[in-house]
Short mmCIF file of C-alpha atoms and ligand atoms in Angstrom, two decimals:
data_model
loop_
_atom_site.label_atom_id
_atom_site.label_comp_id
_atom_site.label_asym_id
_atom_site.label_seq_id
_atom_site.Cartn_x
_atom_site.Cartn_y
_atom_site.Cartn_z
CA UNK N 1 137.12 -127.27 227.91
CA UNK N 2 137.92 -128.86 231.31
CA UNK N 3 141.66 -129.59 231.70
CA UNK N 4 141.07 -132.08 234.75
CA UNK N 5 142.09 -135.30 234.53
CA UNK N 6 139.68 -137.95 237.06
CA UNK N 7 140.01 -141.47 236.29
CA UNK N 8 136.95 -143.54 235.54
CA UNK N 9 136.34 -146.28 238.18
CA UNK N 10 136.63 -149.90 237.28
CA UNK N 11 133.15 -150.09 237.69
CA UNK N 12 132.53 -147.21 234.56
CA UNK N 13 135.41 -149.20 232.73
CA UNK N 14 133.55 -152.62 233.49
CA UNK N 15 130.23 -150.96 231.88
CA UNK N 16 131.96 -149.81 228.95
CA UNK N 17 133.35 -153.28 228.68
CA UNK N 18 130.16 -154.67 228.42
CA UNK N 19 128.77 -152.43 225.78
CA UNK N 20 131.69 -153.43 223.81
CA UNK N 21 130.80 -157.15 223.82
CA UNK N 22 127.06 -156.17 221.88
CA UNK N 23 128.76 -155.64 219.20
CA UNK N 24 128.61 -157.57 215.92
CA UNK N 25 131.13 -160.56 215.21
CA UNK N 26 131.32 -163.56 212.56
CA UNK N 27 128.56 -166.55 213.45
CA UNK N 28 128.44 -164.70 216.84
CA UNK N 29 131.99 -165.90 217.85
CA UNK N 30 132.80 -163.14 220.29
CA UNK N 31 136.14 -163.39 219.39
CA UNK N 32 137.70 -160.66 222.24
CA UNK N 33 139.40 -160.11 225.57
CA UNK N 34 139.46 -157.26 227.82
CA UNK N 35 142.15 -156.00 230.33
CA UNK N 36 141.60 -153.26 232.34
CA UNK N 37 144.64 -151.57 233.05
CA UNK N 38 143.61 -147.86 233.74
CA UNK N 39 144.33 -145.61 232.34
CA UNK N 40 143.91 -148.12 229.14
CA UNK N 41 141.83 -150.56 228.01
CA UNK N 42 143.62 -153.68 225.85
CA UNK N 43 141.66 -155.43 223.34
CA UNK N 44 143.15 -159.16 222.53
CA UNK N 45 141.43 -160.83 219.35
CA UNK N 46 141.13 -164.60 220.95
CA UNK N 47 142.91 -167.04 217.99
CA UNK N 48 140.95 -169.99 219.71
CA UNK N 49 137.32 -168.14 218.27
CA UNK N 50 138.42 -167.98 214.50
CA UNK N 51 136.87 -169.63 212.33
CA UNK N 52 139.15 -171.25 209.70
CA UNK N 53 136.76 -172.61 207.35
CA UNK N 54 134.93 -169.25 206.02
CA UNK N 55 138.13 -166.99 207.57
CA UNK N 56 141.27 -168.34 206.73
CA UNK N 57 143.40 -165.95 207.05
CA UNK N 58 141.29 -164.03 210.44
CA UNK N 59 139.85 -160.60 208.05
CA UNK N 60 136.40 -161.08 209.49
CA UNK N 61 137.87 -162.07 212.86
CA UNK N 62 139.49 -159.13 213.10
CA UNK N 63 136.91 -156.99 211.44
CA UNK N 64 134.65 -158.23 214.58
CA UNK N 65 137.45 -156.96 217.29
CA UNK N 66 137.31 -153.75 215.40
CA UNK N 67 133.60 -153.54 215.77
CA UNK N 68 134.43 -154.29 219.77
CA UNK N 69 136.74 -151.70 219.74
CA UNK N 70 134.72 -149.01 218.14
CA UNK N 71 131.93 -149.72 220.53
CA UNK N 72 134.48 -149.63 223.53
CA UNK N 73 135.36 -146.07 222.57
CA UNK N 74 131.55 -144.59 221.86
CA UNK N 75 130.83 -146.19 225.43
CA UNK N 76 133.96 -143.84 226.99
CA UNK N 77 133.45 -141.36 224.97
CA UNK N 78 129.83 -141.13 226.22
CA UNK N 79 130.91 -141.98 230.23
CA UNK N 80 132.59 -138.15 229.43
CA UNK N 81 136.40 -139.43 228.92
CA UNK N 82 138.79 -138.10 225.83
CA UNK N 83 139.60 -141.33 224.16
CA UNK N 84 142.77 -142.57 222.26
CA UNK N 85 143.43 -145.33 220.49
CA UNK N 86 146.23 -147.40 218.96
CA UNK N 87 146.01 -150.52 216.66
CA UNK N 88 148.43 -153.12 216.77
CA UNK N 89 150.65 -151.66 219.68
CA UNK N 90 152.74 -154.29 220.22
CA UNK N 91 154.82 -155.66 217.35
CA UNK N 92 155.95 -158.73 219.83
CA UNK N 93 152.02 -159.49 220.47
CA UNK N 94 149.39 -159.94 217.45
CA UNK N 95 146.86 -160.46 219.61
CA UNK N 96 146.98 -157.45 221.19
CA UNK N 97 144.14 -155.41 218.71
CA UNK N 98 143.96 -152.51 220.72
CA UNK N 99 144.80 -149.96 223.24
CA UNK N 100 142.21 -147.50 224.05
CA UNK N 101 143.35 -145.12 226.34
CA UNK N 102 141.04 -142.65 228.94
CA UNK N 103 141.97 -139.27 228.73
CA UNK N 104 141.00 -136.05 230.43
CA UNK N 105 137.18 -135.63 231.09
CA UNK N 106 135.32 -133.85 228.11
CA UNK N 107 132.13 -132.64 226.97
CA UNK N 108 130.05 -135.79 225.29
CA UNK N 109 128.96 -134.19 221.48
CA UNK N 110 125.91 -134.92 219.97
CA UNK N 111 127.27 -137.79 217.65
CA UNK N 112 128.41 -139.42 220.44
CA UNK N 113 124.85 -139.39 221.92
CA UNK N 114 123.42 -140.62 218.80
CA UNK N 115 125.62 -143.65 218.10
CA UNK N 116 125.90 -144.65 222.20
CA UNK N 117 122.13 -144.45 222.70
CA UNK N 118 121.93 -147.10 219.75
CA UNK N 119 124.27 -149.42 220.65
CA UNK N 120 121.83 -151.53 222.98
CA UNK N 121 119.21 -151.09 220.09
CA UNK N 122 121.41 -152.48 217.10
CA UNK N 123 120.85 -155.99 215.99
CA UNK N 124 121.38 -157.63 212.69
CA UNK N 125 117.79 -158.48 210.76
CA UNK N 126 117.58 -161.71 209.00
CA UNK N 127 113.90 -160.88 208.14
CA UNK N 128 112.37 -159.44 205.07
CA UNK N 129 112.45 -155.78 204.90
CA UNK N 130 109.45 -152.97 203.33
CA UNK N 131 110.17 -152.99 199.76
CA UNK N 132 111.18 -149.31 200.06
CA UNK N 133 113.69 -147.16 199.43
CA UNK N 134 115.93 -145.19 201.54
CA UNK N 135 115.59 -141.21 202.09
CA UNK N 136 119.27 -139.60 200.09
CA UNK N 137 119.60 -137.94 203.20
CA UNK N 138 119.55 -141.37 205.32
CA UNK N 139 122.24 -143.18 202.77
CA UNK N 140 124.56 -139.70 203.00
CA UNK N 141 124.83 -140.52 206.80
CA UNK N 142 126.02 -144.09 206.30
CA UNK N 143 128.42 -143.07 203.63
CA UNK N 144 129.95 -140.51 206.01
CA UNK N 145 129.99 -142.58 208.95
CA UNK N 146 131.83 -145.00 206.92
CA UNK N 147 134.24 -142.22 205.68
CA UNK N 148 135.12 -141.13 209.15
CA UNK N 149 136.50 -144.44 210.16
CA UNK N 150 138.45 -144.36 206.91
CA UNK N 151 136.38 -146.65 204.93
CA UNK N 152 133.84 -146.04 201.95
CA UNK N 153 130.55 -147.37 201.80
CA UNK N 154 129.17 -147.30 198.53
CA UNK N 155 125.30 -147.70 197.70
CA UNK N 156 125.17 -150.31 194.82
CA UNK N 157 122.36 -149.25 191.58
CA UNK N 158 119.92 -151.51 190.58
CA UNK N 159 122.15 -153.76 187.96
CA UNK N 160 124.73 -153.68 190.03
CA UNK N 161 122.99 -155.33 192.64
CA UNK N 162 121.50 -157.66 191.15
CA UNK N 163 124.94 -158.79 189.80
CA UNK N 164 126.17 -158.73 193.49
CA UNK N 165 123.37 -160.57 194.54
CA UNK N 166 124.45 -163.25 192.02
CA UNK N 167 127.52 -163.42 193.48
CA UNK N 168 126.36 -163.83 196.61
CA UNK N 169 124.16 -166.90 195.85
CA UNK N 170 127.24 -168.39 194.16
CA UNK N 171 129.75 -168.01 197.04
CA UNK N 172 126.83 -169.19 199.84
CA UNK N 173 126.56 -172.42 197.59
CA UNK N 174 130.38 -172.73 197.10
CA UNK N 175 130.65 -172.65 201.02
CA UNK N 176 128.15 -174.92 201.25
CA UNK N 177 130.08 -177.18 199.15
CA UNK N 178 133.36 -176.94 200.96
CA UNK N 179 134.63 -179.70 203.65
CA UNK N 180 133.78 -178.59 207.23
CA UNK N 181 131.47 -175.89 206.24
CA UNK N 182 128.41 -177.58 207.59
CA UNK N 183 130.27 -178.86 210.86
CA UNK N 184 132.07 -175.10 211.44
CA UNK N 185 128.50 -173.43 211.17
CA UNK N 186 126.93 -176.49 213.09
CA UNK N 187 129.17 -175.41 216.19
CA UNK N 188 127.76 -171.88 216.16
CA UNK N 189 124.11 -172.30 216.03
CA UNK N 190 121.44 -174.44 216.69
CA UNK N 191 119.37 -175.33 219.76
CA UNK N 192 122.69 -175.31 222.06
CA UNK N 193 123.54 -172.12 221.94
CA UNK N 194 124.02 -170.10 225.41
CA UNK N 195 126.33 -167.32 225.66
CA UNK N 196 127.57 -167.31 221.70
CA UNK N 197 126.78 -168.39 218.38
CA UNK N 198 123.48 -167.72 216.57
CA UNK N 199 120.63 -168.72 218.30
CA UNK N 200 117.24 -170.46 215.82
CA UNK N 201 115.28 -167.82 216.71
CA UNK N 202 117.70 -165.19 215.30
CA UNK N 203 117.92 -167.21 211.85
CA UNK N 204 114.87 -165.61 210.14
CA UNK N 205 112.87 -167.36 207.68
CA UNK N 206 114.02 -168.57 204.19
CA UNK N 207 113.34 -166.04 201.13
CA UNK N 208 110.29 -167.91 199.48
CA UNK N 209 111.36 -166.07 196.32
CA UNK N 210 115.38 -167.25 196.99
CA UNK N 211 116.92 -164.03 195.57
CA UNK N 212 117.74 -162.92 199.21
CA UNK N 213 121.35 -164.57 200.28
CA UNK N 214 120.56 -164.37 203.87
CA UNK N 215 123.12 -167.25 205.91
CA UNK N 216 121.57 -169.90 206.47
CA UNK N 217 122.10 -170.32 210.16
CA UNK N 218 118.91 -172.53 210.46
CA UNK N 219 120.53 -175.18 208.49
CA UNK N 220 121.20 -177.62 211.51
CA UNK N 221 117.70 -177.09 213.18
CA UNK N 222 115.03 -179.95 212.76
CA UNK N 223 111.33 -179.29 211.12
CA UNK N 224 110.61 -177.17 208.36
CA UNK N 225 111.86 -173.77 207.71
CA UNK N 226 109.36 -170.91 207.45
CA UNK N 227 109.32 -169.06 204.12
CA UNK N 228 108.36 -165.74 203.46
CA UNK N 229 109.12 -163.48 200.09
CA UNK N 230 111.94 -161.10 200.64
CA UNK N 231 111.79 -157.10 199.39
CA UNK N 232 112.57 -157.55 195.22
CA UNK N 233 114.70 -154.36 195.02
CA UNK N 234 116.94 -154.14 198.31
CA UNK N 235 119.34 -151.56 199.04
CA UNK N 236 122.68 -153.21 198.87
CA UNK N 237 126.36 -151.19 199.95
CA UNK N 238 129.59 -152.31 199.93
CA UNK N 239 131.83 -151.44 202.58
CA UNK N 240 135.49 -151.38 201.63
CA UNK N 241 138.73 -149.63 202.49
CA UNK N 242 142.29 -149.09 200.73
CA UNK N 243 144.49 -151.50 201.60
CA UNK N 244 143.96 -154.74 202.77
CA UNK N 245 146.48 -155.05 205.80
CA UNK N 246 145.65 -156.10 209.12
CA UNK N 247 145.01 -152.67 210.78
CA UNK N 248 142.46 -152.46 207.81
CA UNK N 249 140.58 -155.12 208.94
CA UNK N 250 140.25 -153.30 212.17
CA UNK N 251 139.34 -150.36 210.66
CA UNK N 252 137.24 -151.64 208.52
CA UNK N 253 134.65 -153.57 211.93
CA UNK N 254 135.20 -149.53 213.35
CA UNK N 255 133.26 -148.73 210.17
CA UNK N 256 131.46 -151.24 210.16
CA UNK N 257 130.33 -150.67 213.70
CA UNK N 258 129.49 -146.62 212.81
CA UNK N 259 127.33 -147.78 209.87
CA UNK N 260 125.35 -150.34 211.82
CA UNK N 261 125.10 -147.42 215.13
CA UNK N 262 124.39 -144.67 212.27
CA UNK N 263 121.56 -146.80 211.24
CA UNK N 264 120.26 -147.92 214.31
CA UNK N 265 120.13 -144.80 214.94
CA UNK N 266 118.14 -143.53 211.85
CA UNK N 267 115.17 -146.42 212.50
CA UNK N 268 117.00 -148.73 209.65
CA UNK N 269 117.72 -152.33 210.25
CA UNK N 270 120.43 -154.69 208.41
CA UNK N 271 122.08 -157.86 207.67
CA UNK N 272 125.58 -158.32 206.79
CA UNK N 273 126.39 -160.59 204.55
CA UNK N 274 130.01 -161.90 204.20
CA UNK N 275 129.87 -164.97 202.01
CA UNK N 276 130.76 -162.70 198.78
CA UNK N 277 133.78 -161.06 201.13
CA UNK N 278 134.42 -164.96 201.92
CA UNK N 279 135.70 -166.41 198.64
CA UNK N 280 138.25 -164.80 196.85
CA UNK N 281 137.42 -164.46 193.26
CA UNK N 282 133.80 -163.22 194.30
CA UNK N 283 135.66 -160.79 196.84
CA UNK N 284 137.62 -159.33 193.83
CA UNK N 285 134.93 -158.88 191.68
CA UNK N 286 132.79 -156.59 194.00
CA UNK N 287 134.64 -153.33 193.88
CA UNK N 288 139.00 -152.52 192.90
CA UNK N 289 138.91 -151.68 196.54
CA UNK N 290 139.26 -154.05 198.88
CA UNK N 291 135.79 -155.03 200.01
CA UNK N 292 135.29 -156.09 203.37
CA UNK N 293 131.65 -156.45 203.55
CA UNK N 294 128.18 -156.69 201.67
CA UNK N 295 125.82 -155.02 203.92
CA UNK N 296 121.37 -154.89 203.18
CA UNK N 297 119.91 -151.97 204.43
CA UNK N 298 116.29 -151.16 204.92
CA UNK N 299 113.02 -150.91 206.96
CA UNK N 300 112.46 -154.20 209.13
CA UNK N 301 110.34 -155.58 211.74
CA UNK N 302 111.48 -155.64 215.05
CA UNK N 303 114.53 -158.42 215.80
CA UNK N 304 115.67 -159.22 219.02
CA UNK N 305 119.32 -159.78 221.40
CA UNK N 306 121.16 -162.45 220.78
CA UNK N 307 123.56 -164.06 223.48
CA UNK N 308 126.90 -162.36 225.10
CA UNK N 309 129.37 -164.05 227.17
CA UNK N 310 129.59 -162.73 230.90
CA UNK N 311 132.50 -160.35 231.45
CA UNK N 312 133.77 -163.20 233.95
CA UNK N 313 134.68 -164.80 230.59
CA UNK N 314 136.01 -161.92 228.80
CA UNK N 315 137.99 -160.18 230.89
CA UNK N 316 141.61 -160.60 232.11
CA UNK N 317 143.06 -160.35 235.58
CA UNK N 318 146.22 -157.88 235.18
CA UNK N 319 149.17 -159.97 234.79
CA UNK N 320 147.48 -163.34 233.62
CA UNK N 321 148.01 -164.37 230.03
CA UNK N 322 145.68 -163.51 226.66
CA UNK N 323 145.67 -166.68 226.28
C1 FMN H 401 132.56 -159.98 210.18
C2 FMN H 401 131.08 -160.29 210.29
C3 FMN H 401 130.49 -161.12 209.34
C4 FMN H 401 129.11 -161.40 209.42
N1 FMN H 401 128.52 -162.15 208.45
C5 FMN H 401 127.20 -162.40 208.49
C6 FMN H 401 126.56 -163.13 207.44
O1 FMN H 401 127.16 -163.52 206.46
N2 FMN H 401 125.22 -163.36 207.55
C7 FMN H 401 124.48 -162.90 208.62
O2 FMN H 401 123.29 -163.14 208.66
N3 FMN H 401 125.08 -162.21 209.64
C8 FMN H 401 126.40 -161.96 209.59
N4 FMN H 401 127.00 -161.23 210.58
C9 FMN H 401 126.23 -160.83 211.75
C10 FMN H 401 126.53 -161.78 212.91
O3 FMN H 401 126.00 -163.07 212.66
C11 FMN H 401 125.92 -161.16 214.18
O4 FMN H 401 126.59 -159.97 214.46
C12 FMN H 401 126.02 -162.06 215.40
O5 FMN H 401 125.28 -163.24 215.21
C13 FMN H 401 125.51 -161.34 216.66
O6 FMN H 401 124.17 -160.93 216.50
P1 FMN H 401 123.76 -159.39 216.55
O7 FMN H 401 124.44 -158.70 215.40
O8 FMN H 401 122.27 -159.42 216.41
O9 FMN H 401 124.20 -158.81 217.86
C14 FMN H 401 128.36 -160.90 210.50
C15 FMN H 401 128.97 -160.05 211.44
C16 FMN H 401 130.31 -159.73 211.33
C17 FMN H 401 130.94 -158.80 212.32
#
């Protein structure tokens, strides 16, 4: 193992800064700044992208920083760096998610490979999937990428998700129901969007057979929604760590992150969906754990990049404020 230590460039740490911003977050919010300050990289969840109405209390906001941060490491890991990281440095600063150090140069390992080449590949499927199942050997990978971020992903049987399912129709139509649901959505999609949000194209159709609780993030589009049956019998996990603390959160969009990567990776596309995670009693009745997500898994048709923000817009000058 080489014991040198040569310090990325700002350009490296500028690429690996924008492979962090592909990754996942809530309605497409983005909700992250960068600061270089070699030989670290600080991750600041933005309070002004929350989104109060579905996340009160910030667990999916943070769950997309971790996802950002996750992604930040693979990309340094793979530019040949050691790579540490520390949640929550800075007991004086909440905002501060993140500091992901560079270390020493080191060999890249196959997993790395794997989960960097997918990150420009991974992109969440609103569209129906082959009614098929998944190979064992395919769903052990998830579950272990899961456990290695300190999270458990567990594959839900066939009555089980159905029930969750259920409960997934009943917390989308809940949400529906609640004030400001319809505007806070409305800001994040549509025909406007540019450099966030959820774009119409990305929306998918509607499930013809409405079993499927896919977001509706068509909802504020004119004309008639396409409609197409979804796969009867999908494969349904449940993502879902310890405790339910605020470094969990983080944890939990790491996992989250390694799952979607893993099964980029393996040819499998997915959908998260959060509206069970979203409202309370729902949330409890999933698993004891604490669930953080509801995640479909399967075979899909090709789907396609949504919009990032330029790094102009994420990224801090050293010195200048998070906010
Ligand atoms: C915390 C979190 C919650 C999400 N919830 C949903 C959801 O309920 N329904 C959905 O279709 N997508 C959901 N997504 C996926 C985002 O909408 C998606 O990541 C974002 O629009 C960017 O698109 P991309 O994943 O294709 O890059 C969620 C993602 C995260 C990180």
């Amino acid at each position: 193992m080489s014991t040198s230590f040569v310090p990325p460039s700002r350009g490296v740490l500028n690429d690996c800064v924008r492979l962090a911003t592909t990754a996942p977050s809530l309605h497409n919010s983005q909700p992250w700044k960068f600061r270089v300050a070699p030989p670290a990289i600080e991750v600041y969840a933005d309070p002004d992208r929350r989104l109060p109405v579905v996340d009160p209390d910030g667990r999916e906001h943070l769950i997309s920083v971790g996802a950002a941060v996750y992604t930040l490491r693979i990309a340094l890991r793979k530019a040949g760096y050691q790579v540490g990281c520390d949640l929550l440095p800075d007991p004086d600063d909440p905002t501060l998610a993140a500091r992901v150090t560079v270390g020493r140069v080191a060999p890249v390992d196959q997993a790395t490979e794997q989960l960097a080449a997918a990150i420009p590949h991974r992109h969440t499927n609103r569209s129906p999937f082959a009614n098929v199942a998944l190979p064992a050997d395919a769903v052990e990978q998830l579950r272990a990428a899961a456990r290695r971020e300190g999270a458990t992903l567990t594959v839900v049987g066939p009555a089980g998700r159905d029930a969750i399912l259920g409960l997934a129709r009943t917390a989308d139509h809940w949400l529906r129901d609640r004030p400001h649901y319809a505007e806070e959505i409305g800001r994040w999609t549509g025909l406007g969007v540019r450099h966030d949000g959820v774009p119409a194209w990305a929306a998918g159709p509607w499930d013809a057979l409405e079993i499927m609780p896919v977001r509706d993030f068509a909802a504020g589009v004119p004309g008639p929604r396409t409609r197409e049956p979804f796969e009867p019998h999908p494969t349904i996990m449940v993502l879902a760590t310890e405790g339910d603390s605020r470094v969990e959160w983080l944890l939990a969009g790491m996992a989250l992150q390694r799952v979607l990567l893993t099964a980029t990776w393996l040819g499998l596309a997915t959908t998260p969906i959060s509206q069970p995670v979203e409202v309370p009693a729902v949330r409890a009745a999933l698993t004891p754990r604490a669930a953080q997500m509801v995640l479909r898994v399967g075979y899909g048709r090709k789907s396609g990049r949504t919009p990032r923000r330029p790094l102009t817009e994420v990224l801090l000058r050293a010195g200048s404020p998070a906010r």
